[in-house]
Coordinates of C-alpha atoms and ligand atoms in Angstrom, one line a residue:
M263 CA 49.0 19.3 -6.3
C264 CA 45.4 20.0 -6.3
G265 CA 43.9 22.6 -8.3
I266 CA 41.7 25.5 -7.3
V267 CA 39.3 27.5 -9.4
A268 CA 36.9 30.2 -8.1
Y269 CA 34.6 32.6 -9.9
V270 CA 32.5 35.9 -9.2
G271 CA 30.6 37.6 -11.8
P272 CA 27.5 38.0 -13.7
R273 CA 27.5 34.5 -15.4
D274 CA 26.6 31.1 -14.2
A275 CA 29.5 29.8 -12.2
Q276 CA 29.0 26.1 -12.9
P277 CA 30.1 25.9 -16.6
I278 CA 33.2 28.4 -16.0
L279 CA 34.3 26.6 -12.8
L280 CA 34.0 23.0 -14.8
D281 CA 35.9 24.2 -17.6
A282 CA 38.7 25.9 -15.9
L283 CA 39.0 22.9 -13.5
G284 CA 39.5 20.8 -16.5
R285 CA 42.7 22.8 -17.3
L286 CA 44.0 22.2 -13.8
E287 CA 43.4 18.5 -13.9
Y288 CA 47.1 17.7 -14.2
R289 CA 47.5 18.8 -10.7
G290 CA 45.6 16.1 -9.3
Y291 CA 42.7 13.9 -10.5
D292 CA 41.5 11.7 -8.0
S293 CA 38.3 13.5 -7.0
A294 CA 36.8 17.1 -7.7
G295 CA 34.0 19.1 -6.5
L296 CA 32.4 22.6 -6.5
A297 CA 30.3 24.7 -4.2
I298 CA 28.0 27.6 -5.5
L299 CA 26.0 30.1 -3.8
N300 CA 22.6 29.7 -5.1
G301 CA 20.8 32.4 -3.6
K302 CA 19.3 30.3 -0.6
G303 CA 22.9 28.7 0.6
V304 CA 25.9 27.0 -0.4
E305 CA 25.1 24.1 -2.7
V306 CA 27.8 21.4 -3.1
R307 CA 28.4 18.8 -5.8
K308 CA 31.7 16.4 -5.5
K309 CA 32.6 13.1 -6.9
S310 CA 35.5 10.7 -6.7
G311 CA 37.2 10.1 -10.2
R312 CA 37.9 12.4 -12.9
I313 CA 36.5 15.9 -13.4
E314 CA 34.1 14.3 -16.1
E315 CA 32.4 12.4 -13.2
L316 CA 31.9 15.9 -11.5
A317 CA 30.6 17.3 -14.8
K318 CA 28.2 14.3 -15.2
A319 CA 26.8 14.9 -11.6
C320 CA 26.4 18.5 -12.5
R321 CA 24.7 17.9 -15.8
S322 CA 22.1 15.7 -14.2
K323 CA 21.5 18.2 -11.2
P324 CA 22.7 21.7 -12.1
V325 CA 23.8 24.2 -9.6
N326 CA 22.6 27.8 -10.3
G327 CA 24.5 30.7 -9.1
K328 CA 26.9 33.3 -9.8
S329 CA 29.7 32.7 -7.6
G330 CA 31.5 29.8 -6.4
I331 CA 34.6 27.7 -5.8
S332 CA 36.0 24.3 -7.1
H333 CA 38.7 21.9 -6.7
T334 CA 40.4 19.0 -8.1
R335 CA 42.2 16.7 -5.7
W336 CA 45.3 14.8 -5.2
A337 CA 44.8 13.0 -2.1
T338 CA 47.0 13.5 1.0
H339 CA 44.8 12.8 4.1
G340 CA 42.1 10.2 3.4
A341 CA 41.3 8.2 0.4
P342 CA 39.8 9.5 -2.9
T343 CA 36.2 9.2 -2.0
D344 CA 33.0 11.3 -2.8
T345 CA 33.1 12.3 1.1
N346 CA 36.7 13.3 1.2
A347 CA 36.7 15.4 -2.1
H348 CA 36.7 19.1 -1.6
P349 CA 34.7 21.5 -0.9
H350 CA 34.2 20.8 2.8
L351 CA 31.7 22.5 4.9
D352 CA 31.8 24.1 8.4
A353 CA 29.4 22.9 11.1
S354 CA 26.9 25.4 10.1
G355 CA 26.8 24.3 6.6
K356 CA 27.1 28.1 5.5
L357 CA 30.9 28.2 4.8
A358 CA 32.5 26.3 2.1
L359 CA 36.4 25.7 1.5
V360 CA 38.6 24.4 -1.1
H361 CA 42.3 23.8 0.0
N362 CA 45.6 22.9 -1.9
G363 CA 48.4 22.1 0.7
V364 CA 48.8 20.1 3.8
I365 CA 47.5 21.1 7.3
E366 CA 50.3 19.9 9.5
N367 CA 48.7 20.3 12.9
Y368 CA 45.2 19.0 11.8
L369 CA 45.3 16.3 14.5
E370 CA 45.8 18.8 17.2
L371 CA 43.1 21.2 15.9
K372 CA 40.8 18.2 15.2
G373 CA 41.1 17.3 19.1
Q374 CA 40.4 20.8 20.1
L375 CA 37.3 21.0 17.9
T376 CA 35.9 17.7 18.8
K377 CA 36.2 18.9 22.4
S378 CA 33.9 21.6 21.7
G379 CA 31.3 19.3 19.8
H380 CA 32.4 19.3 16.4
K381 CA 31.6 16.3 14.3
F382 CA 33.5 15.7 11.2
L383 CA 32.3 13.7 8.2
S384 CA 35.6 13.1 6.2
D385 CA 39.1 12.0 6.9
T386 CA 40.6 15.2 5.6
D387 CA 42.7 18.0 7.0
T388 CA 40.7 20.5 5.1
E389 CA 37.6 19.9 6.9
I390 CA 39.0 20.7 10.1
L391 CA 40.1 24.1 8.5
A392 CA 36.6 24.5 7.4
H393 CA 35.2 24.0 10.8
L394 CA 37.9 26.1 12.4
L395 CA 37.2 28.9 9.8
G396 CA 33.4 28.7 10.6
D397 CA 33.9 29.1 14.4
T398 CA 36.2 32.0 13.9
F399 CA 33.8 33.7 11.5
E400 CA 31.0 33.3 14.2
A401 CA 33.3 34.7 16.8
S402 CA 34.6 37.7 14.8
K403 CA 33.2 41.0 15.8
E404 CA 33.6 42.5 12.2
K405 CA 30.8 43.1 9.8
G406 CA 30.1 42.3 6.1
E407 CA 32.8 41.1 4.0
K408 CA 35.5 42.0 6.7
K409 CA 33.9 39.2 8.9
L410 CA 35.1 36.6 6.4
I411 CA 38.5 38.1 5.9
D412 CA 39.0 38.6 9.5
A413 CA 37.9 34.8 10.1
V414 CA 40.5 33.6 7.4
R415 CA 43.3 35.8 8.7
K416 CA 42.8 34.7 12.3
A417 CA 42.3 31.0 11.5
L418 CA 45.6 30.9 9.4
T419 CA 47.4 32.1 12.5
Q420 CA 46.4 28.8 14.2
V421 CA 47.2 26.5 11.2
Q422 CA 50.6 25.1 10.4
G423 CA 51.6 24.1 7.0
T424 CA 51.0 25.0 3.3
L425 CA 47.9 26.2 1.7
G426 CA 46.0 27.9 -1.0
I427 CA 42.3 28.3 -0.1
A428 CA 39.1 29.6 -1.3
V429 CA 36.2 30.2 0.8
I430 CA 32.4 31.3 0.4
H431 CA 30.0 32.1 3.1
S432 CA 26.1 31.9 2.1
D433 CA 25.7 35.3 4.3
L434 CA 28.0 36.9 2.0
P435 CA 26.9 36.3 -1.8
G436 CA 29.2 37.8 -4.5
L437 CA 32.3 37.3 -2.4
V438 CA 35.1 34.8 -2.5
V439 CA 37.9 35.2 -0.1
G440 CA 41.2 33.4 -1.2
A441 CA 44.7 33.2 0.8
R442 CA 48.1 31.8 0.1
R443 CA 50.6 30.4 2.2
G444 CA 52.9 28.1 0.1
S445 CA 50.7 26.8 -2.4
P446 CA 50.1 29.1 -5.5
L447 CA 47.1 31.2 -6.3
V448 CA 46.5 33.8 -9.2
I449 CA 43.8 36.4 -9.3
G450 CA 42.3 36.4 -13.0
V451 CA 41.3 39.9 -13.6
G452 CA 38.1 40.0 -16.0
N453 CA 35.7 42.7 -17.1
G454 CA 33.0 42.8 -14.6
E455 CA 34.0 39.5 -13.4
N456 CA 36.9 38.0 -11.4
F457 CA 38.5 34.6 -10.8
L458 CA 41.0 32.7 -8.7
A459 CA 43.1 29.7 -9.7
S460 CA 46.1 27.8 -8.8
D461 CA 47.6 28.3 -12.3
S462 CA 47.1 31.2 -14.8
Q463 CA 46.7 28.6 -17.5
A464 CA 43.3 27.4 -16.1
L465 CA 41.9 30.9 -16.8
A466 CA 43.3 31.3 -20.5
P467 CA 40.0 31.5 -22.2
Y468 CA 38.7 34.0 -19.9
T469 CA 41.3 36.6 -19.3
N470 CA 45.2 36.8 -19.7
R471 CA 45.5 39.4 -17.1
V472 CA 46.5 38.1 -13.6
V473 CA 47.8 39.1 -10.3
V474 CA 50.1 36.6 -8.7
L475 CA 49.1 36.5 -4.8
Q476 CA 52.3 36.7 -2.7
D477 CA 52.7 34.4 0.3
Q478 CA 50.6 35.4 3.3
E479 CA 48.4 37.5 1.4
V480 CA 44.5 37.3 1.6
V481 CA 42.2 38.6 -1.3
A482 CA 38.5 39.4 -1.4
L483 CA 37.3 38.8 -4.7
H484 CA 33.9 40.4 -6.0
A485 CA 32.7 40.8 -9.7
D486 CA 34.0 44.4 -10.0
R487 CA 36.9 44.5 -7.7
F488 CA 39.2 42.7 -5.7
D489 CA 41.3 43.8 -2.5
V490 CA 44.5 42.1 -1.7
A491 CA 45.9 42.7 2.0
S492 CA 49.1 41.6 3.6
P493 CA 48.7 39.4 6.7
L494 CA 48.5 42.2 8.9
G495 CA 45.8 43.8 7.0
Q496 CA 47.4 46.4 5.1
K497 CA 46.6 47.0 1.4
A498 CA 49.1 45.2 -0.7
D499 CA 50.8 46.4 -3.9
I500 CA 49.2 44.8 -7.0
R501 CA 50.9 44.2 -10.2
V502 CA 48.7 43.1 -12.9
E503 CA 50.7 40.9 -15.6
E504 CA 49.6 39.9 -18.9
I505 CA 50.3 36.0 -19.4
E506 CA 51.5 34.6 -22.7
G507 CA 50.2 31.7 -24.5
G508 CA 46.5 31.7 -24.3
A509 CA 44.1 28.9 -24.6
A510 CA 45.6 27.3 -27.8
A511 CA 48.9 26.6 -25.8
S512 CA 47.4 24.2 -23.4
D513 CA 45.4 22.3 -26.2
K514 CA 46.3 18.8 -27.6
G515 CA 45.9 19.8 -31.1
A516 CA 46.0 17.0 -33.3
H517 CA 47.9 14.7 -31.0
P518 CA 46.1 12.0 -28.9
H519 CA 47.9 12.9 -25.9
F520 CA 49.7 16.0 -24.4
M521 CA 52.8 13.9 -23.9
L522 CA 53.1 13.1 -27.5
K523 CA 52.4 16.7 -28.4
E524 CA 55.1 17.9 -26.1
I525 CA 57.6 15.3 -27.2
F526 CA 57.1 16.6 -30.8
E527 CA 57.3 20.3 -29.8
Q528 CA 60.8 19.9 -28.8
A529 CA 62.4 20.9 -32.1
E530 CA 60.8 24.4 -31.4
T531 CA 61.2 24.4 -27.8
V532 CA 64.8 23.7 -27.7
R533 CA 65.3 26.6 -30.0
S534 CA 63.3 28.9 -27.7
A535 CA 65.6 28.0 -25.0
F536 CA 68.6 29.2 -26.9
R537 CA 67.0 31.9 -29.0
G538 CA 68.7 35.5 -28.6
R539 CA 71.1 33.8 -26.2
L540 CA 74.0 32.7 -28.7
D541 CA 76.8 35.0 -29.2
P542 CA 78.8 33.7 -32.2
D543 CA 81.1 36.7 -32.3
E544 CA 82.6 35.8 -28.9
A545 CA 81.6 32.1 -29.2
T546 CA 79.8 32.3 -26.1
A547 CA 76.2 32.5 -24.5
K548 CA 74.3 35.6 -23.3
L549 CA 72.3 35.0 -20.1
G550 CA 71.4 38.6 -18.8
G551 CA 68.9 37.0 -16.4
L552 CA 71.7 35.7 -14.0
N553 CA 72.2 39.1 -12.6
L554 CA 75.8 38.4 -12.4
S555 CA 78.6 40.5 -13.6
T556 CA 81.3 38.9 -15.5
E557 CA 83.7 39.4 -12.5
E558 CA 81.1 37.8 -10.2
L559 CA 80.7 34.9 -12.7
R560 CA 84.3 34.4 -12.7
E561 CA 84.6 34.2 -8.9
V562 CA 82.4 31.1 -8.9
E563 CA 84.3 28.2 -7.6
R564 CA 81.7 25.6 -7.2
I565 CA 78.0 25.2 -8.3
F566 CA 75.2 23.3 -6.5
V567 CA 72.3 22.1 -8.5
L568 CA 69.0 21.2 -6.8
G569 CA 65.9 19.7 -8.3
C570 CA 63.5 16.8 -8.1
G571 CA 62.7 14.0 -10.7
T572 CA 63.2 15.0 -14.2
A573 CA 64.6 18.5 -13.4
L574 CA 67.5 17.0 -11.1
H575 CA 68.3 14.5 -14.2
A576 CA 68.7 17.6 -16.4
G577 CA 71.0 19.1 -13.6
M578 CA 73.0 15.8 -13.7
V579 CA 73.6 16.2 -17.3
G580 CA 74.5 20.1 -16.6
K581 CA 77.0 18.8 -14.0
Y582 CA 78.9 17.1 -16.7
L583 CA 78.8 20.0 -19.1
I584 CA 80.0 22.5 -16.7
E585 CA 82.8 20.4 -15.3
T586 CA 83.8 19.5 -18.9
L587 CA 83.8 23.0 -20.4
A588 CA 84.0 25.3 -17.4
K589 CA 86.2 22.8 -15.2
I590 CA 84.1 24.1 -12.3
P591 CA 83.1 21.3 -9.8
V592 CA 79.4 20.8 -9.6
D593 CA 77.3 18.9 -6.8
T594 CA 73.9 17.9 -7.7
Q595 CA 71.5 16.8 -4.9
H596 CA 67.8 15.9 -4.6
A597 CA 66.1 19.1 -3.3
S598 CA 64.4 17.3 -0.5
E599 CA 67.7 15.8 0.8
F600 CA 69.5 19.2 0.6
R601 CA 66.8 21.1 2.7
Y602 CA 67.0 18.9 5.6
G603 CA 70.7 18.0 5.5
D604 CA 73.6 19.8 6.6
S605 CA 76.3 19.1 3.9
P606 CA 79.0 21.6 4.1
V607 CA 79.0 23.9 1.2
H608 CA 82.2 25.9 -0.1
E609 CA 81.5 29.6 0.5
K610 CA 82.1 30.5 -3.2
T611 CA 79.2 28.3 -4.5
L612 CA 76.4 29.3 -6.8
F613 CA 73.2 27.5 -6.5
F614 CA 70.8 26.8 -9.1
A615 CA 67.1 25.5 -8.4
V616 CA 65.6 23.7 -11.3
S617 CA 61.9 23.5 -11.7
Q618 CA 59.5 23.3 -14.7
S619 CA 56.7 24.5 -12.6
G620 CA 58.6 26.7 -10.4
E621 CA 56.2 25.5 -7.5
T622 CA 57.7 22.2 -6.5
A623 CA 57.6 22.3 -2.6
D624 CA 61.0 20.3 -2.2
T625 CA 62.9 22.6 -4.5
L626 CA 61.2 25.8 -3.2
G627 CA 62.3 24.6 0.4
A628 CA 65.9 23.8 -0.7
L629 CA 66.1 27.3 -2.4
R630 CA 64.9 28.9 0.7
E631 CA 67.5 26.9 2.7
A632 CA 70.3 27.9 0.4
K633 CA 69.4 31.5 0.6
R634 CA 69.1 31.4 4.4
R635 CA 72.7 30.3 4.5
G636 CA 73.5 33.4 2.5
F637 CA 74.2 31.7 -0.8
R638 CA 73.1 33.3 -4.1
C639 CA 70.5 30.9 -5.8
L640 CA 69.3 31.2 -9.3
G641 CA 66.5 29.7 -10.8
I642 CA 65.8 27.6 -14.2
C643 CA 62.1 27.5 -14.5
N644 CA 59.3 27.4 -17.3
N645 CA 56.7 29.0 -15.3
V646 CA 57.5 32.7 -15.2
S647 CA 55.1 33.8 -12.6
S648 CA 56.0 30.8 -10.3
T649 CA 57.2 31.2 -6.6
I650 CA 60.8 29.8 -7.4
A651 CA 61.2 32.2 -10.4
R652 CA 60.3 35.1 -8.1
E653 CA 62.3 34.2 -5.1
S654 CA 65.5 33.3 -7.0
D655 CA 68.2 36.1 -7.2
G656 CA 67.9 35.7 -10.9
G657 CA 68.0 32.8 -13.5
V658 CA 67.2 31.7 -16.7
Y659 CA 63.6 31.0 -18.2
M660 CA 62.9 28.0 -20.5
H661 CA 60.4 29.5 -22.8
A662 CA 58.9 25.8 -23.5
G663 CA 55.2 26.9 -23.3
P664 CA 53.0 25.2 -20.8
E665 CA 53.8 21.4 -20.1
I666 CA 50.5 19.6 -19.4
G667 CA 51.4 16.0 -19.6
V668 CA 52.4 14.7 -16.2
A669 CA 55.6 13.2 -17.6
A670 CA 58.1 15.9 -18.2
T671 CA 59.5 15.8 -21.7
K672 CA 60.1 19.1 -23.5
S673 CA 61.2 20.7 -20.2
F674 CA 64.1 18.3 -19.7
T675 CA 65.6 19.1 -23.2
S676 CA 65.2 22.7 -22.6
Q677 CA 66.8 22.5 -19.3
V678 CA 69.7 20.7 -20.7
V679 CA 70.0 23.5 -23.3
I680 CA 70.1 26.1 -20.7
F681 CA 72.9 24.1 -18.9
T682 CA 74.8 23.9 -22.0
L683 CA 74.4 27.8 -22.4
L684 CA 75.6 28.2 -18.9
S685 CA 78.7 25.8 -19.3
L686 CA 79.5 27.6 -22.5
L687 CA 79.4 31.2 -20.9
L688 CA 81.3 30.0 -17.7
G689 CA 83.9 27.9 -19.9
R690 CA 84.6 31.0 -22.0
L691 CA 85.3 33.0 -18.9
H692 CA 88.0 30.5 -18.1
S693 CA 89.9 28.2 -20.3
L694 CA 87.5 27.1 -23.2
S695 CA 88.7 28.0 -26.6
A696 CA 86.7 30.0 -29.0
A697 CA 87.0 27.2 -31.5
H698 CA 85.6 24.7 -28.9
G699 CA 82.9 27.1 -28.0
R700 CA 82.0 27.8 -31.7
E701 CA 81.5 23.8 -32.0
I702 CA 79.0 23.8 -29.3
L703 CA 77.1 26.8 -30.8
N704 CA 77.0 25.2 -34.1
A705 CA 75.6 22.0 -32.6
L706 CA 73.1 23.9 -30.7
D707 CA 72.0 25.9 -33.8
R708 CA 71.5 22.5 -35.8
L709 CA 69.5 20.8 -32.8
P710 CA 66.2 21.5 -33.9
E711 CA 66.7 20.2 -37.5
H712 CA 68.1 17.0 -35.8
I713 CA 65.2 16.7 -33.5
H714 CA 62.9 16.9 -36.6
S715 CA 64.7 14.0 -38.3
L716 CA 64.7 12.0 -35.0
L717 CA 60.8 12.4 -34.5
K718 CA 60.1 10.9 -38.0
Q719 CA 61.1 7.5 -36.3
S720 CA 58.1 7.6 -33.8
E721 CA 56.3 4.8 -35.8
K722 CA 59.4 2.6 -35.8
I723 CA 59.7 3.2 -31.9
R724 CA 55.9 2.3 -31.5
A725 CA 56.5 -1.2 -33.4
I726 CA 59.4 -1.8 -30.8
A727 CA 57.5 -0.6 -28.0
H728 CA 54.6 -3.0 -28.8
K729 CA 57.0 -6.0 -29.0
Y730 CA 58.4 -5.3 -25.4
A731 CA 55.4 -3.9 -23.6
Q732 CA 54.7 -7.0 -21.7
A733 CA 58.2 -7.0 -20.0
H734 CA 57.7 -6.7 -16.2
S735 CA 60.9 -4.9 -15.7
M736 CA 63.5 -2.9 -17.8
L737 CA 66.8 -1.7 -17.4
F738 CA 68.4 1.7 -18.8
L739 CA 72.1 1.9 -18.9
G740 CA 74.3 4.9 -20.2
R741 CA 77.8 6.4 -19.1
L742 CA 78.9 9.8 -18.2
A743 CA 76.5 12.3 -19.5
N744 CA 74.2 9.7 -20.7
F745 CA 74.0 8.1 -17.3
P746 CA 71.4 10.8 -16.4
I747 CA 69.6 10.1 -19.7
A748 CA 69.5 6.3 -18.6
L749 CA 67.9 7.7 -15.4
E750 CA 65.4 9.8 -17.2
G751 CA 64.5 7.0 -19.5
A752 CA 63.7 4.6 -16.7
L753 CA 61.6 7.3 -14.8
K754 CA 59.6 8.1 -17.8
M755 CA 59.1 4.3 -18.2
K756 CA 58.1 3.7 -14.6
E757 CA 55.8 6.8 -14.4
V758 CA 53.8 6.3 -17.6
T759 CA 53.5 2.6 -18.1
Y760 CA 53.8 1.3 -14.3
V761 CA 56.6 -1.1 -15.6
H762 CA 59.4 -1.3 -13.2
A763 CA 62.6 0.2 -14.5
E764 CA 66.1 1.1 -13.2
G765 CA 68.8 3.4 -14.7
Y766 CA 72.3 2.8 -13.9
P767 CA 75.7 3.7 -15.1
S768 CA 76.7 0.9 -17.8
A769 CA 79.7 -0.3 -15.8
E770 CA 77.5 -0.9 -12.7
L771 CA 76.0 -3.9 -14.4
K772 CA 78.8 -6.2 -13.0
H773 CA 78.2 -4.8 -9.5
G774 CA 75.0 -6.5 -8.9
V775 CA 72.6 -5.5 -11.6
I776 CA 73.4 -8.2 -14.0
A777 CA 71.7 -10.7 -12.0
L778 CA 68.5 -9.1 -13.2
I779 CA 69.3 -10.0 -16.8
D780 CA 67.3 -12.7 -18.5
K781 CA 65.5 -13.1 -21.6
E782 CA 62.3 -11.4 -20.4
T783 CA 64.2 -8.2 -19.2
P784 CA 65.0 -5.7 -21.8
T785 CA 68.1 -3.4 -21.5
V786 CA 68.0 -0.1 -23.1
L787 CA 71.7 0.6 -23.7
I788 CA 72.7 4.2 -24.8
A789 CA 75.6 3.6 -26.9
T790 CA 76.4 6.6 -29.2
H791 CA 79.9 7.3 -30.4
D792 CA 81.9 8.9 -27.7
G793 CA 85.0 8.3 -25.5
V794 CA 83.2 5.2 -23.9
Y795 CA 81.6 3.6 -26.9
D796 CA 83.9 0.4 -26.8
K797 CA 83.1 0.0 -23.2
N798 CA 79.3 0.2 -23.9
L799 CA 80.0 -2.4 -26.8
G800 CA 81.5 -4.4 -23.9
S801 CA 78.3 -4.3 -21.8
L802 CA 76.2 -5.0 -24.8
Q803 CA 78.1 -8.3 -25.1
E804 CA 77.8 -9.2 -21.4
I805 CA 74.0 -8.7 -21.5
K806 CA 73.5 -10.7 -24.8
A807 CA 75.8 -13.4 -23.4
R808 CA 73.2 -14.0 -20.7
G809 CA 70.2 -13.8 -23.2
G810 CA 69.2 -10.4 -22.3
P811 CA 67.5 -8.5 -25.3
V812 CA 69.2 -5.1 -26.0
L813 CA 67.5 -2.1 -27.4
A814 CA 70.4 0.3 -28.2
V815 CA 70.4 4.0 -28.7
A816 CA 73.0 4.3 -31.5
H817 CA 74.0 6.6 -34.4
E818 CA 72.3 6.4 -37.6
G819 CA 74.4 3.9 -39.9
D820 CA 76.0 2.3 -37.1
T821 CA 76.2 -1.2 -38.4
K822 CA 78.1 -2.6 -35.7
I823 CA 75.3 -2.0 -33.2
A824 CA 72.7 -3.0 -35.6
G825 CA 74.4 -6.4 -36.0
M826 CA 74.5 -7.0 -32.1
A827 CA 71.3 -5.4 -30.6
D828 CA 67.7 -6.7 -30.9
A829 CA 66.5 -3.5 -31.8
V830 CA 68.0 0.1 -32.4
F831 CA 66.9 3.5 -31.9
S832 CA 68.8 5.3 -34.4
V833 CA 69.7 9.1 -33.5
P834 CA 71.4 11.7 -35.7
R835 CA 75.1 12.5 -34.8
T836 CA 76.0 15.7 -33.3
H837 CA 78.8 17.1 -30.9
E838 CA 79.2 14.6 -28.1
L839 CA 78.2 17.1 -25.3
I840 CA 75.0 18.1 -27.3
Q841 CA 74.2 14.3 -28.0
P842 CA 72.4 13.4 -24.7
I843 CA 69.6 16.0 -25.7
L844 CA 69.0 13.7 -28.8
N845 CA 69.4 10.5 -27.1
V846 CA 66.7 11.0 -24.4
I847 CA 64.1 11.7 -27.2
P848 CA 63.7 7.9 -28.4
L849 CA 63.5 7.1 -24.7
Q850 CA 60.6 9.4 -24.3
L851 CA 58.8 7.9 -27.4
F852 CA 59.4 4.4 -26.1
S853 CA 57.8 5.1 -23.1
Y854 CA 55.0 6.9 -24.5
H855 CA 54.3 4.1 -27.1
T856 CA 54.8 1.5 -24.4
A857 CA 52.2 3.2 -22.2
V858 CA 49.6 3.4 -25.0
A859 CA 50.2 -0.3 -26.0
L860 CA 49.4 -1.0 -22.3
G861 CA 46.3 1.0 -22.4
R862 CA 47.8 3.5 -19.6
D863 CA 46.3 6.9 -19.0
V864 CA 49.3 8.6 -20.5
D865 CA 48.8 12.2 -19.6
K866 CA 47.4 11.4 -16.2
P867 CA 49.2 8.4 -14.8
R868 CA 48.0 6.8 -11.5
N869 CA 49.1 8.4 -8.2
L870 CA 50.8 11.2 -9.8
A871 CA 50.4 14.8 -10.2
K872 CA 52.1 17.5 -12.2
S873 CA 53.2 20.0 -9.8
V874 CA 54.2 18.6 -6.4
T875 CA 53.3 21.3 -4.0
V876 CA 53.4 19.2 -1.0
E877 CA 56.3 17.7 0.9
Ligands
M6R1055 O1 58.1 21.2 -12.0 P1 59.2 20.5 -11.6 O2 60.2 20.3 -12.5 O3 60.0 21.1 -10.2 O4 59.0 19.0 -11.1 C1 60.1 18.0 -10.6 C2 59.4 16.7 -10.5 O5 58.2 16.5 -10.0 C3 59.0 16.4 -12.1 O6 60.1 16.4 -12.9 C4 58.6 14.9 -12.0 O7 59.6 13.9 -11.7 C5 57.9 14.4 -13.5 N1 56.8 13.9 -13.3 C6 59.0 13.6 -14.2 O8 58.4 13.3 -15.4

């Protein structure tokens, strides 16, 4: 949440900051700002609204200078106004700060600073930190750049909470100091110029060489060098990594929105999730990154999956797959609940933290808690340089490429593919037959082809979406592995259309939810052929008997459903355990087209941010 970019080099900072900030807008988009050292002092521009508003302000009154910091905000403390936008200045007006995170003891610090005469302009926690930094800077006995580094290090000892920060001071042109505790920050290594950003993708047009700042580290960034120090001031080990993808990977291409682009990428992204990981000879999967021997895997008696939102839904499909194929009991829990709860956990439990971004604060907190309790915890992440990927004891990368749309789509199907591989691997170490294993492998292999054919229905789904777009509320029903698909369909609908939607197991209908059914409330019922097909038909009849419109996800050629439902999202038939991956795709398209019909900002829905790095 919130995105930071900083630049030091020979070029004009303003266009670089605005451009790179644009690639971070998915992290928060309620206001934005920048501060540049203009040779005389710190010059600030900040505006509520999207980055384009800031760009307009900068175009009409440009800021000239070769080093600066910038920020796109997702509000935590204080409304999204011009004043609350970052950067914030200290009392002298010479120090400017941008911040991603939450200062938990800001009220206490504010009280102390107010007593010593400080006045604050904004309602933010960040401004308190700027003033604290300013005072610490003035009090420091160090000279030159060390003075700012010393101030940052000392101020951070007084601050509780999470942060990624970038700071400039008008006495120290050509220097940006950054620090990280909890919130991600990477250094972009250029030729005669250097960058700092919340995410390496922001820097894709400028450099593909990055250094991921570790927790508690402080960096002093100059045009020709950067020095990273541990919290105690020792020089830190630096590992320059080359990132994949480049600028094109975070481009919309011919698609009007990232969400649609990412839905359409799924034929490829599911393939990337299983590429090189299928072992047809042994009818199993190869997942070397788990860092577990065959014996260790055999000893796993229980599995615990942690995640938030879409990632947790993928884990819920994973539970069904692992329990069915490997007969290992699986618990799934919202990461936020696990980290503060004290549910007993069986000693031979293997944990999985699932996260596209690898930076979700609740999932990271839960992973740390599981590790603190002595459990081995593996990650299923997309972002390879993320904190969760680094702090896990091993794991599986999704290789889905950058996911920019706030609504997770391709990451979900990749996560489910990975759970399929995992359940196959574990199943084959227990009682799963080679014949059954091969059926799963074959179905995975044909998945991209099935997704291709399914995506051809986008226009048909658009017409259905237009017909039902005015609904105030929708229900999504499914059973067994399709219950999490119903949850995921409802989540997609809520977040991009703002239409109220609930996901339930179909059979729960009778236990209360049926009271919501009327002719204005469409129900999306997942009813592909499986062991509960007839039960789903029963639910369909119950809804129709009460006048509710039913939009069914059904197999191509299912005339029975076609004759009963008001609309059908047809999906190709595949192995029952792989079917949920296909079934979710029409629901993603349905939400997308409904959002477009309603004129919503699909890639940046209100109140949301892509990567939730605060609790
Ligand atoms: O990056 P993560 O996978 O950890 O993100 C978890 C959730 O915040 C995320 O899935 C969220 O629910 C999405 N906006 C759903 O579309």
